[in-house]
Amino acid sequence: MNKHIIYLAAGSGSRFGSNKLLCPLEGKPLFRHGLDTLAGLVRARKDCDLTIVSRYGPVLEAAQAAGARAVDSPDSARGLSFTIRAGLSALSPISPEDFLLFAAADQPRLGSGTAARLLDAARPGVLTAAACWEGQPGNPVLFSAALLPELEALTGDQGGRVVLRRHWDRCILLPAEDPLELADADTPEALLALRQGESDTLKSY
């Protein structure tokens, strides 16, 4: 059984008005927060690997420097499903016994503890698991590779939530350590809220 972390860092930032992933947050680009957290987790655990999917040079360069698999995905401009498939293709072949943890690059407050608990949930019989706050699910989300055909069949801007909702009755909810971990930076106002430590922009499924 292999555990694969796929870091989705190819968003267009249409609601943000510019490339949000490169916006500064506490001295480094937004995307670097999650990348650094996950790369550090992979180095510490040694039971998982990290794949970064992006269409932006600075992100891909940082991924390579961190020792992660860097996947250039120009088709991500066509929607989230293309980013997901690019990551899955880079990992092929994937065994049905494997697990896939998807994390979003616009959630910079993700902590290693929450990501680690999701990875620890990967065991035979588990289909999905998601981080949550007060019962409200969000990213990251863990999928059994048994769901690989459904993930590969996503179209347009569909994401993992489509698959998760089909199997909601088998989803394990794991509380995050802080509500800010589920908060995204989809707009300049949301990024400002993150800077101020507010959590009113939770990315929910």
PDB file of C-alpha atoms in Angstrom:
ATOM      1  CA  MET A   1       0.000   0.000   0.000  1.00  0.00           C
ATOM      2  CA  ASN A   2       1.356   3.386  -1.066  1.00  0.00           C
ATOM      3  CA  LYS A   3       0.155   6.778   0.132  1.00  0.00           C
ATOM      4  CA  HIS A   4       0.320   9.553  -2.433  1.00  0.00           C
ATOM      5  CA  ILE A   5      -0.178  13.234  -1.608  1.00  0.00           C
ATOM      6  CA  ILE A   6      -1.300  15.324  -4.587  1.00  0.00           C
ATOM      7  CA  TYR A   7      -0.961  19.076  -4.081  1.00  0.00           C
ATOM      8  CA  LEU A   8      -3.251  20.972  -6.448  1.00  0.00           C
ATOM      9  CA  ALA A   9      -1.513  24.243  -7.338  1.00  0.00           C
ATOM     10  CA  ALA A  10      -2.758  25.137 -10.806  1.00  0.00           C
ATOM     11  CA  GLY A  11      -5.830  27.289 -10.134  1.00  0.00           C
ATOM     12  CA  SER A  12      -6.517  30.318 -12.312  1.00  0.00           C
ATOM     13  CA  GLY A  13      -7.558  32.587  -9.451  1.00  0.00           C
ATOM     14  CA  SER A  14     -10.528  33.904 -11.436  1.00  0.00           C
ATOM     15  CA  ARG A  15     -12.299  35.126  -8.298  1.00  0.00           C
ATOM     16  CA  PHE A  16      -9.077  36.561  -6.924  1.00  0.00           C
ATOM     17  CA  GLY A  17      -8.364  38.702  -9.974  1.00  0.00           C
ATOM     18  CA  SER A  18      -4.725  37.602 -10.275  1.00  0.00           C
ATOM     19  CA  ASN A  19      -2.548  34.577  -9.542  1.00  0.00           C
ATOM     20  CA  LYS A  20      -3.368  34.125  -5.876  1.00  0.00           C
ATOM     21  CA  LEU A  21      -0.817  31.342  -5.452  1.00  0.00           C
ATOM     22  CA  LEU A  22       2.024  33.823  -5.916  1.00  0.00           C
ATOM     23  CA  CYS A  23       0.599  36.469  -3.579  1.00  0.00           C
ATOM     24  CA  PRO A  24       2.801  37.041  -0.530  1.00  0.00           C
ATOM     25  CA  LEU A  25       1.745  35.760   2.859  1.00  0.00           C
ATOM     26  CA  GLU A  26       4.116  36.197   5.774  1.00  0.00           C
ATOM     27  CA  GLY A  27       7.199  36.542   3.644  1.00  0.00           C
ATOM     28  CA  LYS A  28       6.633  33.838   1.048  1.00  0.00           C
ATOM     29  CA  PRO A  29       4.208  33.043  -1.770  1.00  0.00           C
ATOM     30  CA  LEU A  30       0.856  31.631  -0.740  1.00  0.00           C
ATOM     31  CA  PHE A  31       1.515  28.227  -2.327  1.00  0.00           C
ATOM     32  CA  ARG A  32       4.755  27.736  -0.386  1.00  0.00           C
ATOM     33  CA  HIS A  33       2.975  27.365   2.954  1.00  0.00           C
ATOM     34  CA  GLY A  34       1.212  24.126   2.081  1.00  0.00           C
ATOM     35  CA  LEU A  35       4.105  22.879  -0.022  1.00  0.00           C
ATOM     36  CA  ASP A  36       6.572  23.341   2.825  1.00  0.00           C
ATOM     37  CA  THR A  37       4.207  21.691   5.310  1.00  0.00           C
ATOM     38  CA  LEU A  38       3.612  18.640   3.142  1.00  0.00           C
ATOM     39  CA  ALA A  39       7.226  18.284   2.005  1.00  0.00           C
ATOM     40  CA  GLY A  40       8.315  18.342   5.637  1.00  0.00           C
ATOM     41  CA  LEU A  41       5.706  15.731   6.512  1.00  0.00           C
ATOM     42  CA  VAL A  42       6.893  13.427   3.722  1.00  0.00           C
ATOM     43  CA  ARG A  43      10.498  13.738   4.866  1.00  0.00           C
ATOM     44  CA  ALA A  44       9.532  12.958   8.457  1.00  0.00           C
ATOM     45  CA  ARG A  45       7.211  10.011   7.774  1.00  0.00           C
ATOM     46  CA  LYS A  46       8.884   8.220   4.874  1.00  0.00           C
ATOM     47  CA  ASP A  47       5.656   6.284   4.160  1.00  0.00           C
ATOM     48  CA  CYS A  48       4.247   8.617   1.514  1.00  0.00           C
ATOM     49  CA  ASP A  49       5.267  10.716  -1.478  1.00  0.00           C
ATOM     50  CA  LEU A  50       4.372  14.182  -2.721  1.00  0.00           C
ATOM     51  CA  THR A  51       3.294  15.263  -6.201  1.00  0.00           C
ATOM     52  CA  ILE A  52       2.807  18.945  -7.053  1.00  0.00           C
ATOM     53  CA  VAL A  53       0.589  19.731 -10.040  1.00  0.00           C
ATOM     54  CA  SER A  54       0.820  23.239 -11.468  1.00  0.00           C
ATOM     55  CA  ARG A  55       1.126  25.283 -14.634  1.00  0.00           C
ATOM     56  CA  TYR A  56       3.240  28.002 -13.050  1.00  0.00           C
ATOM     57  CA  GLY A  57       7.018  28.004 -13.286  1.00  0.00           C
ATOM     58  CA  PRO A  58       7.727  29.264  -9.747  1.00  0.00           C
ATOM     59  CA  VAL A  59       5.554  26.509  -8.255  1.00  0.00           C
ATOM     60  CA  LEU A  60       7.165  23.763 -10.321  1.00  0.00           C
ATOM     61  CA  GLU A  61      10.658  25.024  -9.493  1.00  0.00           C
ATOM     62  CA  ALA A  62       9.843  25.082  -5.777  1.00  0.00           C
ATOM     63  CA  ALA A  63       8.408  21.562  -6.008  1.00  0.00           C
ATOM     64  CA  GLN A  64      11.600  20.222  -7.554  1.00  0.00           C
ATOM     65  CA  ALA A  65      13.735  22.029  -4.989  1.00  0.00           C
ATOM     66  CA  ALA A  66      11.674  20.414  -2.220  1.00  0.00           C
ATOM     67  CA  GLY A  67      12.270  16.946  -3.645  1.00  0.00           C
ATOM     68  CA  ALA A  68       8.669  16.494  -4.771  1.00  0.00           C
ATOM     69  CA  ARG A  69       7.432  15.209  -8.110  1.00  0.00           C
ATOM     70  CA  ALA A  70       6.657  18.291 -10.221  1.00  0.00           C
ATOM     71  CA  VAL A  71       3.933  17.889 -12.850  1.00  0.00           C
ATOM     72  CA  ASP A  72       3.436  20.610 -15.456  1.00  0.00           C
ATOM     73  CA  SER A  73      -0.256  20.763 -16.337  1.00  0.00           C
ATOM     74  CA  PRO A  74      -1.075  23.460 -18.920  1.00  0.00           C
ATOM     75  CA  ASP A  75      -4.486  21.858 -19.457  1.00  0.00           C
ATOM     76  CA  SER A  76      -5.416  22.891 -15.917  1.00  0.00           C
ATOM     77  CA  ALA A  77      -6.658  26.126 -17.487  1.00  0.00           C
ATOM     78  CA  ARG A  78      -9.614  24.035 -18.675  1.00  0.00           C
ATOM     79  CA  GLY A  79     -10.740  23.081 -15.165  1.00  0.00           C
ATOM     80  CA  LEU A  80      -9.921  21.333 -11.912  1.00  0.00           C
ATOM     81  CA  SER A  81     -10.556  17.861 -13.313  1.00  0.00           C
ATOM     82  CA  PHE A  82      -7.580  18.292 -15.654  1.00  0.00           C
ATOM     83  CA  THR A  83      -5.320  19.080 -12.699  1.00  0.00           C
ATOM     84  CA  ILE A  84      -6.527  15.986 -10.874  1.00  0.00           C
ATOM     85  CA  ARG A  85      -5.988  13.749 -13.896  1.00  0.00           C
ATOM     86  CA  ALA A  86      -2.506  15.160 -14.477  1.00  0.00           C
ATOM     87  CA  GLY A  87      -1.536  14.188 -10.942  1.00  0.00           C
ATOM     88  CA  LEU A  88      -3.033  10.735 -11.265  1.00  0.00           C
ATOM     89  CA  SER A  89      -1.330  10.135 -14.611  1.00  0.00           C
ATOM     90  CA  ALA A  90       2.044  11.057 -13.126  1.00  0.00           C
ATOM     91  CA  LEU A  91       1.570   8.368 -10.469  1.00  0.00           C
ATOM     92  CA  SER A  92       0.506   5.613 -12.860  1.00  0.00           C
ATOM     93  CA  PRO A  93       0.318   2.715 -12.287  1.00  0.00           C
ATOM     94  CA  ILE A  94      -1.655   3.083  -9.070  1.00  0.00           C
ATOM     95  CA  SER A  95      -2.630  -0.050  -7.162  1.00  0.00           C
ATOM     96  CA  PRO A  96      -6.217  -0.427  -5.872  1.00  0.00           C
ATOM     97  CA  GLU A  97      -4.694  -0.799  -2.391  1.00  0.00           C
ATOM     98  CA  ASP A  98      -3.097   2.668  -2.579  1.00  0.00           C
ATOM     99  CA  PHE A  99      -4.484   5.902  -1.143  1.00  0.00           C
ATOM    100  CA  LEU A 100      -4.581   9.424  -2.558  1.00  0.00           C
ATOM    101  CA  LEU A 101      -4.593  12.534  -0.375  1.00  0.00           C
ATOM    102  CA  PHE A 102      -5.589  15.698  -2.241  1.00  0.00           C
ATOM    103  CA  ALA A 103      -4.611  19.060  -0.751  1.00  0.00           C
ATOM    104  CA  ALA A 104      -5.326  22.543  -2.123  1.00  0.00           C
ATOM    105  CA  ALA A 105      -2.598  25.158  -2.486  1.00  0.00           C
ATOM    106  CA  ASP A 106      -4.954  28.013  -1.601  1.00  0.00           C
ATOM    107  CA  GLN A 107      -5.337  26.756   1.979  1.00  0.00           C
ATOM    108  CA  PRO A 108      -2.048  27.961   3.475  1.00  0.00           C
ATOM    109  CA  ARG A 109      -2.873  27.211   7.113  1.00  0.00           C
ATOM    110  CA  LEU A 110      -2.970  23.434   6.705  1.00  0.00           C
ATOM    111  CA  GLY A 111      -1.005  21.869   9.536  1.00  0.00           C
ATOM    112  CA  SER A 112       1.121  18.758   9.396  1.00  0.00           C
ATOM    113  CA  GLY A 113      -0.842  17.186  12.255  1.00  0.00           C
ATOM    114  CA  THR A 114      -4.121  17.251  10.357  1.00  0.00           C
ATOM    115  CA  ALA A 115      -2.499  15.923   7.183  1.00  0.00           C
ATOM    116  CA  ALA A 116      -0.794  13.182   9.196  1.00  0.00           C
ATOM    117  CA  ARG A 117      -4.085  12.023  10.736  1.00  0.00           C
ATOM    118  CA  LEU A 118      -5.614  11.730   7.292  1.00  0.00           C
ATOM    119  CA  LEU A 119      -2.667   9.643   6.097  1.00  0.00           C
ATOM    120  CA  ASP A 120      -2.988   7.475   9.191  1.00  0.00           C
ATOM    121  CA  ALA A 121      -6.622   6.810   8.245  1.00  0.00           C
ATOM    122  CA  ALA A 122      -5.419   4.992   5.128  1.00  0.00           C
ATOM    123  CA  ARG A 123      -6.052   1.340   5.864  1.00  0.00           C
ATOM    124  CA  PRO A 124      -7.932  -1.577   4.296  1.00  0.00           C
ATOM    125  CA  GLY A 125     -11.675  -1.029   4.227  1.00  0.00           C
ATOM    126  CA  VAL A 126     -11.491   2.773   4.279  1.00  0.00           C
ATOM    127  CA  LEU A 127     -12.953   4.495   1.217  1.00  0.00           C
ATOM    128  CA  THR A 128     -12.709   8.223   1.997  1.00  0.00           C
ATOM    129  CA  ALA A 129     -11.717  10.560   4.823  1.00  0.00           C
ATOM    130  CA  ALA A 130     -11.858  14.333   5.060  1.00  0.00           C
ATOM    131  CA  ALA A 131     -10.665  17.063   7.360  1.00  0.00           C
ATOM    132  CA  CYS A 132     -13.519  18.867   9.067  1.00  0.00           C
ATOM    133  CA  TRP A 133     -14.384  21.560  11.567  1.00  0.00           C
ATOM    134  CA  GLU A 134     -17.500  21.221  13.721  1.00  0.00           C
ATOM    135  CA  GLY A 135     -18.740  18.512  11.372  1.00  0.00           C
ATOM    136  CA  GLN A 136     -18.256  20.610   8.242  1.00  0.00           C
ATOM    137  CA  PRO A 137     -15.970  18.749   5.810  1.00  0.00           C
ATOM    138  CA  GLY A 138     -13.309  20.340   3.652  1.00  0.00           C
ATOM    139  CA  ASN A 139      -9.831  19.761   2.266  1.00  0.00           C
ATOM    140  CA  PRO A 140      -7.605  17.775   2.417  1.00  0.00           C
ATOM    141  CA  VAL A 141      -9.522  14.678   1.378  1.00  0.00           C
ATOM    142  CA  LEU A 142      -8.255  11.095   1.312  1.00  0.00           C
ATOM    143  CA  PHE A 143      -9.516   8.645  -1.313  1.00  0.00           C
ATOM    144  CA  SER A 144      -8.945   4.950  -1.657  1.00  0.00           C
ATOM    145  CA  ALA A 145      -7.512   4.183  -5.092  1.00  0.00           C
ATOM    146  CA  ALA A 146     -10.517   1.903  -5.515  1.00  0.00           C
ATOM    147  CA  LEU A 147     -12.229   5.171  -6.484  1.00  0.00           C
ATOM    148  CA  LEU A 148      -9.630   5.921  -9.154  1.00  0.00           C
ATOM    149  CA  PRO A 149     -12.030   5.319 -12.087  1.00  0.00           C
ATOM    150  CA  GLU A 150     -14.448   7.875 -10.625  1.00  0.00           C
ATOM    151  CA  LEU A 151     -11.697  10.440 -10.088  1.00  0.00           C
ATOM    152  CA  GLU A 152     -10.406   9.947 -13.622  1.00  0.00           C
ATOM    153  CA  ALA A 153     -13.938  10.370 -15.006  1.00  0.00           C
ATOM    154  CA  LEU A 154     -14.351  13.898 -13.615  1.00  0.00           C
ATOM    155  CA  THR A 155     -14.926  16.573 -16.251  1.00  0.00           C
ATOM    156  CA  GLY A 156     -14.527  20.325 -16.569  1.00  0.00           C
ATOM    157  CA  ASP A 157     -14.199  22.069 -13.234  1.00  0.00           C
ATOM    158  CA  GLN A 158     -15.474  19.107 -11.224  1.00  0.00           C
ATOM    159  CA  GLY A 159     -13.371  18.199  -8.214  1.00  0.00           C
ATOM    160  CA  GLY A 160     -13.164  15.442  -5.654  1.00  0.00           C
ATOM    161  CA  ARG A 161     -16.323  16.600  -3.902  1.00  0.00           C
ATOM    162  CA  VAL A 162     -18.348  14.972  -6.697  1.00  0.00           C
ATOM    163  CA  VAL A 163     -16.868  11.592  -5.806  1.00  0.00           C
ATOM    164  CA  LEU A 164     -16.971  12.235  -2.069  1.00  0.00           C
ATOM    165  CA  ARG A 165     -20.690  12.991  -2.130  1.00  0.00           C
ATOM    166  CA  ARG A 166     -21.420   9.682  -3.836  1.00  0.00           C
ATOM    167  CA  HIS A 167     -19.788   7.859  -0.941  1.00  0.00           C
ATOM    168  CA  TRP A 168     -20.672  10.222   1.886  1.00  0.00           C
ATOM    169  CA  ASP A 169     -22.007   7.399   4.030  1.00  0.00           C
ATOM    170  CA  ARG A 170     -18.498   5.900   4.132  1.00  0.00           C
ATOM    171  CA  CYS A 171     -16.540   9.102   4.711  1.00  0.00           C
ATOM    172  CA  ILE A 172     -14.524   9.383   7.933  1.00  0.00           C
ATOM    173  CA  LEU A 173     -14.492  12.951   9.276  1.00  0.00           C
ATOM    174  CA  LEU A 174     -11.323  13.932  11.121  1.00  0.00           C
ATOM    175  CA  PRO A 175     -11.355  17.253  13.005  1.00  0.00           C
ATOM    176  CA  ALA A 176      -8.697  19.756  12.003  1.00  0.00           C
ATOM    177  CA  GLU A 177      -6.555  21.281  14.726  1.00  0.00           C
ATOM    178  CA  ASP A 178      -7.733  24.791  13.829  1.00  0.00           C
ATOM    179  CA  PRO A 179     -10.616  26.115  11.680  1.00  0.00           C
ATOM    180  CA  LEU A 180      -8.150  28.227   9.700  1.00  0.00           C
ATOM    181  CA  GLU A 181      -6.789  25.023   8.179  1.00  0.00           C
ATOM    182  CA  LEU A 182      -9.959  24.710   6.104  1.00  0.00           C
ATOM    183  CA  ALA A 183     -10.055  28.381   5.095  1.00  0.00           C
ATOM    184  CA  ASP A 184      -9.117  29.212   1.526  1.00  0.00           C
ATOM    185  CA  ALA A 185      -7.874  32.380  -0.166  1.00  0.00           C
ATOM    186  CA  ASP A 186     -10.240  32.572  -3.140  1.00  0.00           C
ATOM    187  CA  THR A 187     -10.537  36.372  -2.976  1.00  0.00           C
ATOM    188  CA  PRO A 188      -8.354  39.264  -1.772  1.00  0.00           C
ATOM    189  CA  GLU A 189     -10.786  39.675   1.118  1.00  0.00           C
ATOM    190  CA  ALA A 190     -10.382  36.024   2.087  1.00  0.00           C
ATOM    191  CA  LEU A 191      -6.595  36.379   2.021  1.00  0.00           C
ATOM    192  CA  LEU A 192      -6.858  39.438   4.252  1.00  0.00           C
ATOM    193  CA  ALA A 193      -9.043  37.450   6.656  1.00  0.00           C
ATOM    194  CA  LEU A 194      -6.402  34.720   6.758  1.00  0.00           C
ATOM    195  CA  ARG A 195      -3.727  37.294   7.520  1.00  0.00           C
ATOM    196  CA  GLN A 196      -5.866  38.549  10.378  1.00  0.00           C
ATOM    197  CA  GLY A 197      -6.526  35.060  11.712  1.00  0.00           C
ATOM    198  CA  GLU A 198     -10.191  34.902  10.766  1.00  0.00           C
ATOM    199  CA  SER A 199     -11.861  31.702   9.570  1.00  0.00           C
ATOM    200  CA  ASP A 200     -15.097  32.806   7.930  1.00  0.00           C
ATOM    201  CA  THR A 201     -14.157  31.414   4.513  1.00  0.00           C
ATOM    202  CA  LEU A 202     -14.148  27.653   5.033  1.00  0.00           C
ATOM    203  CA  LYS A 203     -13.870  25.539   1.894  1.00  0.00           C
ATOM    204  CA  SER A 204     -16.594  22.980   2.446  1.00  0.00           C
ATOM    205  CA  TYR A 205     -17.830  19.947   0.598  1.00  0.00           C
TER     206      TYR A 205
END
